[in-house]
Short mmCIF file of C-alpha atoms in Angstrom, two decimals:
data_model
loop_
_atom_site.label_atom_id
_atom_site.label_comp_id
_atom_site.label_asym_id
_atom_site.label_seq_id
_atom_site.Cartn_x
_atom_site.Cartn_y
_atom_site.Cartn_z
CA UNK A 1 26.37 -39.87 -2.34
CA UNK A 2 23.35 -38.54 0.05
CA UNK A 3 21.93 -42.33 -0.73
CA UNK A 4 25.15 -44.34 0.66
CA UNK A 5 25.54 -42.01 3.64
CA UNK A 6 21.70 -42.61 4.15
CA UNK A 7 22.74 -46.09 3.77
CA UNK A 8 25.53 -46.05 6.02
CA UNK A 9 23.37 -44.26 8.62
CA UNK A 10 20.50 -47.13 8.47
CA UNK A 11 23.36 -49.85 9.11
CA UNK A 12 24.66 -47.73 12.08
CA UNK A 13 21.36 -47.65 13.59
CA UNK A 14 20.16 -51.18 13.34
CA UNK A 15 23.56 -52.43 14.59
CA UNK A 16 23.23 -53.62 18.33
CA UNK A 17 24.70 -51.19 21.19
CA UNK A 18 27.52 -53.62 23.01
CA UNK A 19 26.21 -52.98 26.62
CA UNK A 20 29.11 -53.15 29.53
CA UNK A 21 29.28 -55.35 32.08
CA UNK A 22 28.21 -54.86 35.82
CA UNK A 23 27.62 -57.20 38.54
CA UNK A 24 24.70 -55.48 39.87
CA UNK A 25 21.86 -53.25 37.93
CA UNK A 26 19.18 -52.06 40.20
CA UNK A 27 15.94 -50.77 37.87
CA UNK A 28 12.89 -48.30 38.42
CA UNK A 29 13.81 -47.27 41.58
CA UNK A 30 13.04 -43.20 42.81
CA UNK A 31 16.77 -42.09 44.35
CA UNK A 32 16.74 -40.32 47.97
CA UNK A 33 19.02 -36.87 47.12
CA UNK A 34 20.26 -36.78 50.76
CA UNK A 35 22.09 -33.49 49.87
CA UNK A 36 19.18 -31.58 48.63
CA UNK A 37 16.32 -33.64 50.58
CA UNK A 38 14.72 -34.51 46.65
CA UNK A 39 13.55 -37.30 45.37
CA UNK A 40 14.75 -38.59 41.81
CA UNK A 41 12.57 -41.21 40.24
CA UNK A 42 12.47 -43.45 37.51
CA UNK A 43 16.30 -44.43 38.07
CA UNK A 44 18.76 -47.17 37.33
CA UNK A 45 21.94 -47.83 39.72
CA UNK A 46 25.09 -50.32 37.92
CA UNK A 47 28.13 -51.22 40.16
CA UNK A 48 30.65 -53.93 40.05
CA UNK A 49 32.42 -54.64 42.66
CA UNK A 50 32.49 -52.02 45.26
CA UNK A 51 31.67 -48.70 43.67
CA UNK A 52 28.95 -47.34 41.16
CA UNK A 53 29.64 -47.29 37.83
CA UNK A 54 26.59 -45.45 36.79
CA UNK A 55 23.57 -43.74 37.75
CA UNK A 56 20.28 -42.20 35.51
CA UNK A 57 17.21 -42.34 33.72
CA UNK A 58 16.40 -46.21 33.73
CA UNK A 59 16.10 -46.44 30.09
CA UNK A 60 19.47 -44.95 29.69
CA UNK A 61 21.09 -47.00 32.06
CA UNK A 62 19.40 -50.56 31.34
CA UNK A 63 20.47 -49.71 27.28
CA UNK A 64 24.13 -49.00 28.46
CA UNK A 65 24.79 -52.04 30.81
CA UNK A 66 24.03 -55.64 31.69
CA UNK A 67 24.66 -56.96 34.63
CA UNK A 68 25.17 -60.61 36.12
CA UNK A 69 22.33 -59.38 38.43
CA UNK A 70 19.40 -57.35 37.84
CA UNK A 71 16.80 -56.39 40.84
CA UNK A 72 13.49 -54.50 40.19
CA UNK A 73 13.10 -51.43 42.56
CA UNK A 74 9.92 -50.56 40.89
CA UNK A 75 8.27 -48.54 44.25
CA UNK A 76 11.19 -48.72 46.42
CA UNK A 77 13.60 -45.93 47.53
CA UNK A 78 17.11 -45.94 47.39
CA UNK A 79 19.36 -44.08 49.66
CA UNK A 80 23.48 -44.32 51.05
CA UNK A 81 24.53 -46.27 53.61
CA UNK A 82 23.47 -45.52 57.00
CA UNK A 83 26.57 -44.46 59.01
CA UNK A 84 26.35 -44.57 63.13
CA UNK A 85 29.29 -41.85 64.39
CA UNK A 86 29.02 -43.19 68.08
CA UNK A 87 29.46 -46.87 69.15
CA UNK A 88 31.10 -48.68 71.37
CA UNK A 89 32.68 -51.89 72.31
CA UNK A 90 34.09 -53.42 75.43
CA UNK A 91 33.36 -55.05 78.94
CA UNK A 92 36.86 -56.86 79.06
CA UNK A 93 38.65 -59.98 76.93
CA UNK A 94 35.30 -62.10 78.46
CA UNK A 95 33.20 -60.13 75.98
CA UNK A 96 35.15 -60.60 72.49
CA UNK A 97 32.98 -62.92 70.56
CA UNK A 98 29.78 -60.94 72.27
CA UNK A 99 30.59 -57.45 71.19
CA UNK A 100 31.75 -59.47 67.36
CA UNK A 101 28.54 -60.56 66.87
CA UNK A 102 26.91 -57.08 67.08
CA UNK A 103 28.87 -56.05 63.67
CA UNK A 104 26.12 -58.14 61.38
CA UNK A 105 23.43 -56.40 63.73
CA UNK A 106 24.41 -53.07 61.97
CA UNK A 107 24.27 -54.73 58.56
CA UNK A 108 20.98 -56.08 58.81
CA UNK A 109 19.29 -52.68 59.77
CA UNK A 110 21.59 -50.51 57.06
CA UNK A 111 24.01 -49.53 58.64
CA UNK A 112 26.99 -50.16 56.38
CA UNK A 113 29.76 -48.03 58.10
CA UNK A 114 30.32 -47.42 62.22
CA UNK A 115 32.40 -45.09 64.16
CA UNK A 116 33.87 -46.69 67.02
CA UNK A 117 34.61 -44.04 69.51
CA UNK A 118 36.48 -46.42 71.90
CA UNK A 119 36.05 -48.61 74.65
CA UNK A 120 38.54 -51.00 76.75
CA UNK A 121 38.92 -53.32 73.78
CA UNK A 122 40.61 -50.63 71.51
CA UNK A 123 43.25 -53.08 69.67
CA UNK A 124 40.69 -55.71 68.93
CA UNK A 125 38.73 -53.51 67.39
CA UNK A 126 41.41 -52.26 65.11
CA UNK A 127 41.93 -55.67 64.16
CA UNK A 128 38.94 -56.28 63.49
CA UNK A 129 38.57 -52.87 61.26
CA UNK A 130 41.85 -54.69 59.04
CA UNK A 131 39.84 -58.26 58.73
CA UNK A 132 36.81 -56.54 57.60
CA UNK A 133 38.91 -54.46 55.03
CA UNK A 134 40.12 -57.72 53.96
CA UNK A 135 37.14 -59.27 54.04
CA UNK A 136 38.08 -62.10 56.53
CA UNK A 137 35.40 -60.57 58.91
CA UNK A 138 31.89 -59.19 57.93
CA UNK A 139 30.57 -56.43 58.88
CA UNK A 140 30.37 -52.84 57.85
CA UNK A 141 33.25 -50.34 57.49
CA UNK A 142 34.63 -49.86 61.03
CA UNK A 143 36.71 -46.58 61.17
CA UNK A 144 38.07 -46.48 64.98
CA UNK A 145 40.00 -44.12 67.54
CA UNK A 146 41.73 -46.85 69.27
CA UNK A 147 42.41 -46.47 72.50
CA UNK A 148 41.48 -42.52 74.36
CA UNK A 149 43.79 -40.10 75.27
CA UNK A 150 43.13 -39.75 79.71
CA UNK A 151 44.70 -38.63 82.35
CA UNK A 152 46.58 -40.55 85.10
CA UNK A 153 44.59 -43.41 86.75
CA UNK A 154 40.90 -42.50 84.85
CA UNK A 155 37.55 -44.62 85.48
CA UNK A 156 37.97 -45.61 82.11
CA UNK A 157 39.94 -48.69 80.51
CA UNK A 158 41.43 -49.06 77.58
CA UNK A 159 43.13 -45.77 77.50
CA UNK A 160 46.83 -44.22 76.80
CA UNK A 161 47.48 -42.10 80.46
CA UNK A 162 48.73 -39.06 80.02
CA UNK A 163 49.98 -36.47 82.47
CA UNK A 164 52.51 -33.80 80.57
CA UNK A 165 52.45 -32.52 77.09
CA UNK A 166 55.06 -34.60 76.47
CA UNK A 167 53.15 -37.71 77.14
CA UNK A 168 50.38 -36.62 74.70
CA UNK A 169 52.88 -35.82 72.42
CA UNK A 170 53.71 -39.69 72.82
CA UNK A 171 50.11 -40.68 72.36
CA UNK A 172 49.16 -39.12 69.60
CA UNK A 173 52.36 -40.38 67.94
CA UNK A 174 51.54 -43.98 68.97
CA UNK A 175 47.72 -43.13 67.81
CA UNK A 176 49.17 -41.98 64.25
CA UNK A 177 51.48 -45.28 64.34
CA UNK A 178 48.26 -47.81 65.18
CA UNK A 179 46.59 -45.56 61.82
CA UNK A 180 42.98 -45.07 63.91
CA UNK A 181 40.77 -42.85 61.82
CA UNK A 182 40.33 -39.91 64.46
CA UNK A 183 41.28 -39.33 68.31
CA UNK A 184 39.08 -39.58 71.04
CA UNK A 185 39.96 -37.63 74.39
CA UNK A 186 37.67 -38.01 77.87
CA UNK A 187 38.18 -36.03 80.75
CA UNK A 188 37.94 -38.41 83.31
CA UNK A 189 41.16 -37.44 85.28
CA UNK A 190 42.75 -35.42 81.84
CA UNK A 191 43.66 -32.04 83.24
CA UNK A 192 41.82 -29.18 81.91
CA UNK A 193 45.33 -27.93 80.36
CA UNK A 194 46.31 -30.75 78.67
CA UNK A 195 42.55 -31.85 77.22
CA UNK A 196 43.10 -28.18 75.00
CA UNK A 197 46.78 -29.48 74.44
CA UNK A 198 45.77 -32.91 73.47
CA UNK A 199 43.24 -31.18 71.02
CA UNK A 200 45.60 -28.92 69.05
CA UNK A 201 48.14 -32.44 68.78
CA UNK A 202 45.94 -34.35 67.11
CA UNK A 203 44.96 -31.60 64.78
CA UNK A 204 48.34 -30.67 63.86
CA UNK A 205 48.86 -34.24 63.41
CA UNK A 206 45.81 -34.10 60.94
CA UNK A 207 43.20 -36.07 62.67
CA UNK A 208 39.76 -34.75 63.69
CA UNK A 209 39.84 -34.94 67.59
CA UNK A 210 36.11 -35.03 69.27
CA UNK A 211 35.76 -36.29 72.74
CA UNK A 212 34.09 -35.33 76.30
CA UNK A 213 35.17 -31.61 77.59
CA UNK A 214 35.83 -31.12 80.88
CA UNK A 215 33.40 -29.06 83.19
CA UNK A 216 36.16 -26.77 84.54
CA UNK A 217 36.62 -25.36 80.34
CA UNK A 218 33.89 -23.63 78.53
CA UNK A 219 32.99 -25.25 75.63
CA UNK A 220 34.26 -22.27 73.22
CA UNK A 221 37.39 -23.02 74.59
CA UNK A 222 37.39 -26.58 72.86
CA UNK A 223 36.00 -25.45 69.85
CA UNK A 224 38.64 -22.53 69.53
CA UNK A 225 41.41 -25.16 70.53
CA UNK A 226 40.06 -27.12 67.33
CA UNK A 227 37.77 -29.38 68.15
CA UNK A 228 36.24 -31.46 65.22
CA UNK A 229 32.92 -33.09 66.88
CA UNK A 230 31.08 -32.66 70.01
CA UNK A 231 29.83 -35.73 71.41
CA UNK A 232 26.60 -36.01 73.27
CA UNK A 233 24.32 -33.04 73.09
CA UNK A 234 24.90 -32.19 76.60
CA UNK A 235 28.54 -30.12 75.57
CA UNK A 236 26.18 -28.62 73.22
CA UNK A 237 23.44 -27.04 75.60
CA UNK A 238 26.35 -26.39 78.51
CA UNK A 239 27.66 -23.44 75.02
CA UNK A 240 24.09 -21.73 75.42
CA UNK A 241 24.37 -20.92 79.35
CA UNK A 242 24.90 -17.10 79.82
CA UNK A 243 27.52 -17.65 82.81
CA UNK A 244 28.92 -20.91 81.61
CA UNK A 245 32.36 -19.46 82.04
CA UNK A 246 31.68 -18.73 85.83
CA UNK A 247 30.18 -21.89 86.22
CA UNK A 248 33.55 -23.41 84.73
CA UNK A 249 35.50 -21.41 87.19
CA UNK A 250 33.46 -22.09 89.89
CA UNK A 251 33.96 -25.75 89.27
CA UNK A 252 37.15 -25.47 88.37
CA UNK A 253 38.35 -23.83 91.97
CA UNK A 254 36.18 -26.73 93.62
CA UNK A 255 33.42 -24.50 95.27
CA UNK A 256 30.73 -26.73 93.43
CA UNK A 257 30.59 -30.17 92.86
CA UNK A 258 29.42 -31.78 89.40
CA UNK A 259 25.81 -32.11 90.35
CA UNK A 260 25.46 -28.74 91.31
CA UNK A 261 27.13 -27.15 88.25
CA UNK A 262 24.82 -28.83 86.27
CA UNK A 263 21.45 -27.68 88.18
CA UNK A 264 23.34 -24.41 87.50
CA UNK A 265 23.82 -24.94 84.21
CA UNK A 266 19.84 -26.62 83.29
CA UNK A 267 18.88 -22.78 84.67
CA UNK A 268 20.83 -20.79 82.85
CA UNK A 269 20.26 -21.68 79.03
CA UNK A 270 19.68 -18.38 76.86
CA UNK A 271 18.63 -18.97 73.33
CA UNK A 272 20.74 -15.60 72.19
CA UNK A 273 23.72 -16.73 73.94
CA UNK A 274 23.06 -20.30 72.31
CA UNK A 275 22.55 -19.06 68.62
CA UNK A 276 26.26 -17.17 68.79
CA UNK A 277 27.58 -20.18 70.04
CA UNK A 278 26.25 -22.26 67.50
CA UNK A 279 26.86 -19.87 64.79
CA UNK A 280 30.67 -20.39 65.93
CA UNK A 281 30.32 -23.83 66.03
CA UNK A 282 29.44 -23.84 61.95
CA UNK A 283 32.15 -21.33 61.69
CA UNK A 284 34.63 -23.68 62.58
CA UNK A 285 33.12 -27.11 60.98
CA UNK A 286 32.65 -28.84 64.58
CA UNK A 287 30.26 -31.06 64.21
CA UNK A 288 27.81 -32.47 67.02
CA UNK A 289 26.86 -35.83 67.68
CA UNK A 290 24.02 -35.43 70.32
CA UNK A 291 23.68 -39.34 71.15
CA UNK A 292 19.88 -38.12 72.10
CA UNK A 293 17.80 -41.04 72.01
CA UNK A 294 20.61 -43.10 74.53
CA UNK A 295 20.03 -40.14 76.62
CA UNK A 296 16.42 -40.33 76.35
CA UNK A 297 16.49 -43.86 77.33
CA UNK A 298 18.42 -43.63 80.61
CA UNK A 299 17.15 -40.15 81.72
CA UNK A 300 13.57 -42.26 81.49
CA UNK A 301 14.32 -45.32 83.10
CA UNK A 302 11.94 -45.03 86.03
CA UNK A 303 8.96 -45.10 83.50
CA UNK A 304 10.43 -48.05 81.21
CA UNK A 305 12.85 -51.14 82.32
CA UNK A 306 12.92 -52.28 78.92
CA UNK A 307 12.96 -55.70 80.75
CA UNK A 308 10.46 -56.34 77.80
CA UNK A 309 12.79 -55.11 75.17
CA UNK A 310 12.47 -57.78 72.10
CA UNK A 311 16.01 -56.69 70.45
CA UNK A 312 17.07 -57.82 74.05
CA UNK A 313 17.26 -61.58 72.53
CA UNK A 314 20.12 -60.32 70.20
CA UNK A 315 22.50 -59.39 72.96
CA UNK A 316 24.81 -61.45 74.78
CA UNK A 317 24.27 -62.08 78.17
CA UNK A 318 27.45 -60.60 79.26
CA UNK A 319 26.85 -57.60 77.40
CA UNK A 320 23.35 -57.41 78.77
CA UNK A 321 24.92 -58.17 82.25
CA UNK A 322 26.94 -54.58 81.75
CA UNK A 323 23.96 -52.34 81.58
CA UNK A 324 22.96 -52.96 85.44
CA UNK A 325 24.94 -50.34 86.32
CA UNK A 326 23.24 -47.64 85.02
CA UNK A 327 20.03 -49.53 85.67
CA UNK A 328 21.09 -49.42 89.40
CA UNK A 329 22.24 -45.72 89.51
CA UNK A 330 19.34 -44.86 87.96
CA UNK A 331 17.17 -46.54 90.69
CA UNK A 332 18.68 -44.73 93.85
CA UNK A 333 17.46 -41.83 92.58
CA UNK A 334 15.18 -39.81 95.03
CA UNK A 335 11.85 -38.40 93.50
CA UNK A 336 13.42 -34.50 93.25
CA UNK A 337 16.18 -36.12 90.74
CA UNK A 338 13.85 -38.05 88.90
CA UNK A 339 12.25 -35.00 88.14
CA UNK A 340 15.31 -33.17 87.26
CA UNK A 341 16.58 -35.69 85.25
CA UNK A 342 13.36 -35.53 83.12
CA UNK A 343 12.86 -31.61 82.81
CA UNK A 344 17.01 -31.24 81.82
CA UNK A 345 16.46 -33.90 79.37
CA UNK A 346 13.69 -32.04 77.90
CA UNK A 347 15.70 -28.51 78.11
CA UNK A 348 18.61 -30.26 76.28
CA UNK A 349 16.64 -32.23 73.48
CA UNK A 350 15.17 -28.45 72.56
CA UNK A 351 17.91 -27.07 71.69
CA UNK A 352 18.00 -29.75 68.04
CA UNK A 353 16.33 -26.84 65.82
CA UNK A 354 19.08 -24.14 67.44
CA UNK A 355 21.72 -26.55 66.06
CA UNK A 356 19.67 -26.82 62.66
CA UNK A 357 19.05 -23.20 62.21
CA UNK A 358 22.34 -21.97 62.90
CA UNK A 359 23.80 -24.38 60.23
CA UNK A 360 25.99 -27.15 62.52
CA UNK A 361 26.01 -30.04 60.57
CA UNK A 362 25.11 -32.87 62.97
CA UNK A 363 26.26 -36.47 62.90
CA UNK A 364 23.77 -39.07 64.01
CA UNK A 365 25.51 -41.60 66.40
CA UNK A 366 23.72 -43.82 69.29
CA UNK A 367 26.25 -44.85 71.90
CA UNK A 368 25.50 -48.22 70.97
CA UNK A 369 27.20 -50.47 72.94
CA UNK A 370 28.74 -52.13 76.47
CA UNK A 371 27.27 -50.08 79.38
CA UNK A 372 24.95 -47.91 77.44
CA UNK A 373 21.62 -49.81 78.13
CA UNK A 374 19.05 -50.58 76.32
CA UNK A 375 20.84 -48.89 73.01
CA UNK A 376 20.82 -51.60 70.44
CA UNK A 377 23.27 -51.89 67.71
CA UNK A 378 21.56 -51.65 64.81
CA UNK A 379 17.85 -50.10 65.42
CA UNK A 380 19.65 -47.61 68.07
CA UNK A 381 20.61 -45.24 64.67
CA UNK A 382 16.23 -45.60 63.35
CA UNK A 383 15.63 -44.36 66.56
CA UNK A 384 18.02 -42.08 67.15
CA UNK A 385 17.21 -39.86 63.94
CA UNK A 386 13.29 -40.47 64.23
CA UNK A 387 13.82 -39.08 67.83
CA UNK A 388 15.50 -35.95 65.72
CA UNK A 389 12.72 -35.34 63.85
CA UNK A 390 9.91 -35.52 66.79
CA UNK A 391 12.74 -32.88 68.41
CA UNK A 392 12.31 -30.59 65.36
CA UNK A 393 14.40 -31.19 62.62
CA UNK A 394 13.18 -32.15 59.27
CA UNK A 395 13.43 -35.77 58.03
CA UNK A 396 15.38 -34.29 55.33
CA UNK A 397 18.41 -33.11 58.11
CA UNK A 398 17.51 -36.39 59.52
CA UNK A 399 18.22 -38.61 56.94
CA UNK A 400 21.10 -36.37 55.95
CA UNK A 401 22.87 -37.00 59.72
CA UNK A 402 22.96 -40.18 58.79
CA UNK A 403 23.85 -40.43 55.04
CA UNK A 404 25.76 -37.19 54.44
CA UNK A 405 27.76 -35.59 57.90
CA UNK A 406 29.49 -38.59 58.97
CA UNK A 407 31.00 -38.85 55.41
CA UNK A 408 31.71 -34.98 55.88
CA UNK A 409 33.32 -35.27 58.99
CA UNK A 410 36.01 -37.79 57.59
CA UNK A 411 36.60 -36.23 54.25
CA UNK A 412 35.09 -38.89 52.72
CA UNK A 413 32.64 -37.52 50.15
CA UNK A 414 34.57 -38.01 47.47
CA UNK A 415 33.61 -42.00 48.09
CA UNK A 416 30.11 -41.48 50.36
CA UNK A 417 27.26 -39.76 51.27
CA UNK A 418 25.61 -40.02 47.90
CA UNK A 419 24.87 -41.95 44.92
CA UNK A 420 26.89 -40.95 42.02
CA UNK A 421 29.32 -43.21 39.57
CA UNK A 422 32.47 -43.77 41.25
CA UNK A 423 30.96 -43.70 45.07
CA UNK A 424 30.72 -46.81 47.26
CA UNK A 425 28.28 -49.35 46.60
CA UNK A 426 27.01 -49.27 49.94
CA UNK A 427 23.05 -48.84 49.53
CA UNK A 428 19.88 -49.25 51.27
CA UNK A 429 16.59 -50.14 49.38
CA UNK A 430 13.62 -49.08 51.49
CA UNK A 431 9.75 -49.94 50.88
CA UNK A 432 8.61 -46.59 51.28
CA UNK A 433 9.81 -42.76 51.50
CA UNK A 434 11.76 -41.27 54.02
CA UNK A 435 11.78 -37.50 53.54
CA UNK A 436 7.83 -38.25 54.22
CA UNK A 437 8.14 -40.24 57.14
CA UNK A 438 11.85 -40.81 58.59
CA UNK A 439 10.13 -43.88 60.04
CA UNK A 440 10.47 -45.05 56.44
CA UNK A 441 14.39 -46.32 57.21
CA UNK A 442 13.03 -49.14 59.20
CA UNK A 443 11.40 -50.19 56.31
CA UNK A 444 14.48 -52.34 54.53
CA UNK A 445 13.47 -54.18 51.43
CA UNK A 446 17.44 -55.10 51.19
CA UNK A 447 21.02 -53.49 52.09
CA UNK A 448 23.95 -53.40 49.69
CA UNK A 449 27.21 -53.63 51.65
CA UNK A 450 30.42 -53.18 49.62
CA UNK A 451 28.95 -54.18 46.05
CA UNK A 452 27.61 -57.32 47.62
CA UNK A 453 23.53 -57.32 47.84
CA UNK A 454 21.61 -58.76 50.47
CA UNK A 455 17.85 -59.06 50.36
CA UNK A 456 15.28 -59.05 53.19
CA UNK A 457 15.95 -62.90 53.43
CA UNK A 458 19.59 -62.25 54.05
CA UNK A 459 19.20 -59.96 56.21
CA UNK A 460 16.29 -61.99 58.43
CA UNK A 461 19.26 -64.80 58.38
CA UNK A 462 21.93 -62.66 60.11
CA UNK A 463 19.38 -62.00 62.55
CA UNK A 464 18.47 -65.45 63.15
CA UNK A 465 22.66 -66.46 63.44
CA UNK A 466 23.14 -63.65 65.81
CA UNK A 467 20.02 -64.49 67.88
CA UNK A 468 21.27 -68.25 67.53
CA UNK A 469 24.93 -67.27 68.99
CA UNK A 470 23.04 -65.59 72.19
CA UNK A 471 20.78 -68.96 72.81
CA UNK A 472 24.07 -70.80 72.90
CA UNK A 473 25.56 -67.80 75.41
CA UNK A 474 22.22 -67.71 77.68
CA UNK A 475 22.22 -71.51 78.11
CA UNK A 476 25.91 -71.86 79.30
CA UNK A 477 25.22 -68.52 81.34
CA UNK A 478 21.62 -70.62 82.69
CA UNK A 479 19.64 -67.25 81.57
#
């Protein structure tokens, strides 16, 4: 008996495992945790289609599947997706197939899902969020807010006006109808009242709400309305001034004007009254997007044009055309507001390892887009989080801003934000490590976008189209 069960056993053994099919098997390469900031190496990745089947020790894994295509990462780091939480696009109907041919921009640096957080072409973009779904369009996931929530007559196009509660009732119903992925509410003329009102209707009707808070409220009072993200880091420092409430009233009952309420503001920071307020921010899950390098970039525009710019030859000339007018209120400027502008930069940027130490989860985003000069779709989100880390954080929280918080913020990380079976096939090989040097994201050895991989000669062709659309554009335009 023990010599046919031996027997048995020695048939069992020799007989050939039947490995499962996968379209794509990526072997030897060292995994980027982005959740606990570790590397894993010596790993194997399958997927089919659009989502990981299965992820471990690349023996294991190489034993257990075949694929119809197999890719050596031997020395190469694998992390998620990049995700940028702040874009835009816009500049008017004239600027359609310009701001289109930014979406394979963000592909070919990693980027495999945006956050548009509107601009005056809100319905094209949600079209062009269903064609990519479908896969009519390339380009990475596009989750949008369609059109803002304003007051009556704002500086801003592309907006639903609203005046009464009623009429934000009405636009948050229509925003719930067009299915956008959050809301988005500016203060340009939006009453004070109705911003907080606006804020608790799109909660209730369960989408996150972020958007720009009005000077005349406290920023407490937006997070304690509910809030979900706080965009531009600005909001942020404006929480850590002592008298921020006076301030608010002061403004409020017109006896200062913008400008001065912010000189008020720069001098008032206190890093204890900063710390509770940041504490409360984690409390309540908001979430800030500081948009830091874009600031960066126009706070500095006296020392660099960016005339020189080489990611200026993937731009349209229209687009390109729209940045003069921060260019040009940048240079009237007098030398005393120069010098403000710098030193409140500065005072804002510190305030990165407050936001880090306190435990708000922060969601990298560039402000990429029409207007916003000399932020570049694509490369904008590198130097964004690289600007993070020279700011304080570690390239761990970095990395993470990018990977981890925007999937977070959506409740998404059942599908992102890591690489596990069953999660999204979107993945970025790199050619060295970026918890060592968060430069190290720039490095891309090749992107996979929805299951579908594209090496460093892919990626150098959607360059070369894009850059080849804008040739075309500058010759009809005679730039």
């Amino acid at each position: 008996m023990k010599s046919l069960i031996a027997a048995l056993a020695a048939i069992l053994a020799a007989t050939p495992v039947i490995a499962a099919d996968a379209d794509l098997l990526l072997r030897h390469v060292t995994i980027v945790d982005v959740e606990k900031g570790v590397l894993v190496a010596g790993q194997a990745v399958a997927t089919a289609g659009d989502t990981i089947l299965a992820v471990g020790p690349d023996a294991e894994i190489a034993a257990e599947w075949q694929a119809a295509e197999t890719v050596d990462g031997e020395g190469r780091y694998l992390i998620p997706g990049l995700w940028d939480m702040h874009v835009h696009f816009g500049g008017g109907p004239d600027l359609i197939a310009e701001n289109k041919a930014l979406l394979p921009l963000y592909v070919a640096h990693g980027i495999t899902t945006i956050r548009d957080a509107s601009g005056d072409l809100p319905y094209d973009v949600l079209a062009w969020r269903q064609e990519i779904a479908e896969g009519k369009l390339f380009g990475p996931t596009l989750l949008s807010s369609g059109p803002k929530i304003e007051g009556l007559k704002p500086l801003w196009k592309g907006t639903i006006e609203t005046g009464s509660e009623a009429e934000v009732d009405a636009a948050v119903t229509k925003l719930k109808g067009l299915k956008v992925d959050f809301v988005k509410i500016t203060d340009s003329t939006l009453k004070p009242d109705l911003f907080l009102y606006a804020v608790g209707a799109a909660r209730k009707a369960g989408l996150n709400a972020s958007g720009h808070i009005p000077m005349a409220l406290t920023v407490g009072q937006a997070v304690d309305a509910g809030i979900s993200s706080i965009e531009h880091l600005d909001y942020a420092f404006k929480a850590g001034v002592k008298d921020e409430a006076a301030i608010a009233a002061d403004y409020a009952a017109g006896k200062i004007d913008r400008a001065a309420a912010t000189r008020r503001l720069d001098a008032g920071f206190d890093r204890d009254t900063a710390m509770k307020a940041y504490r409360h921010f984690a409390e309540k899950g908001v979430f800030v997007s500081p948009t830091l390098n874009g600031g960066r970039i126009l706070d500095y525009l006296d020392q660099d044009d960016h005339v020189d710019d080489p990611f200026l030859a993937y731009i349209g000339p229209k687009l390109r055309a729209t940045y003069q007018w921060r260019v040009d209120r940048a240079a009237k400027a007098t030398p005393e507001e120069i010098a403000f502008r710098h030193a409140h930069h500065e005072h804002v940027a510190a305030v990165m390892p407050l936001l880090a130490e306190a435990g708000v989860k922060i969601l990298a985003g560039t402000d990429a887009g029409f207007l916003n000069s000399f932020i570049y779709s694509g490369p904008g989100l590198h130097d964004e989080i690289a600007y993070y880390v020279e700011k304080g954080l570690t390239p761990a929280v970095a990395l993470a801003s990018a990977t981890r918080t925007g999937p977070e913020w959506f409740g998404k990380l059942d599908r992102y934000g890591a690489i596990k079976a069953g999660k999204a096939a979107d993945l970025v090989i790199l050619d060295r490590n970026p918890l060592a040097d968060i430069r190290a994201t720039q490095a891309i050895r090749a992107v996979i976008l929805r299951g579908q991989f594209h090496d460093r000669a892919a990626l150098d062709r959607m360059l070369e189209e894009t850059k080849a659309k804008v040739d075309v554009w500058n010759a009809k335009e005679g730039r």
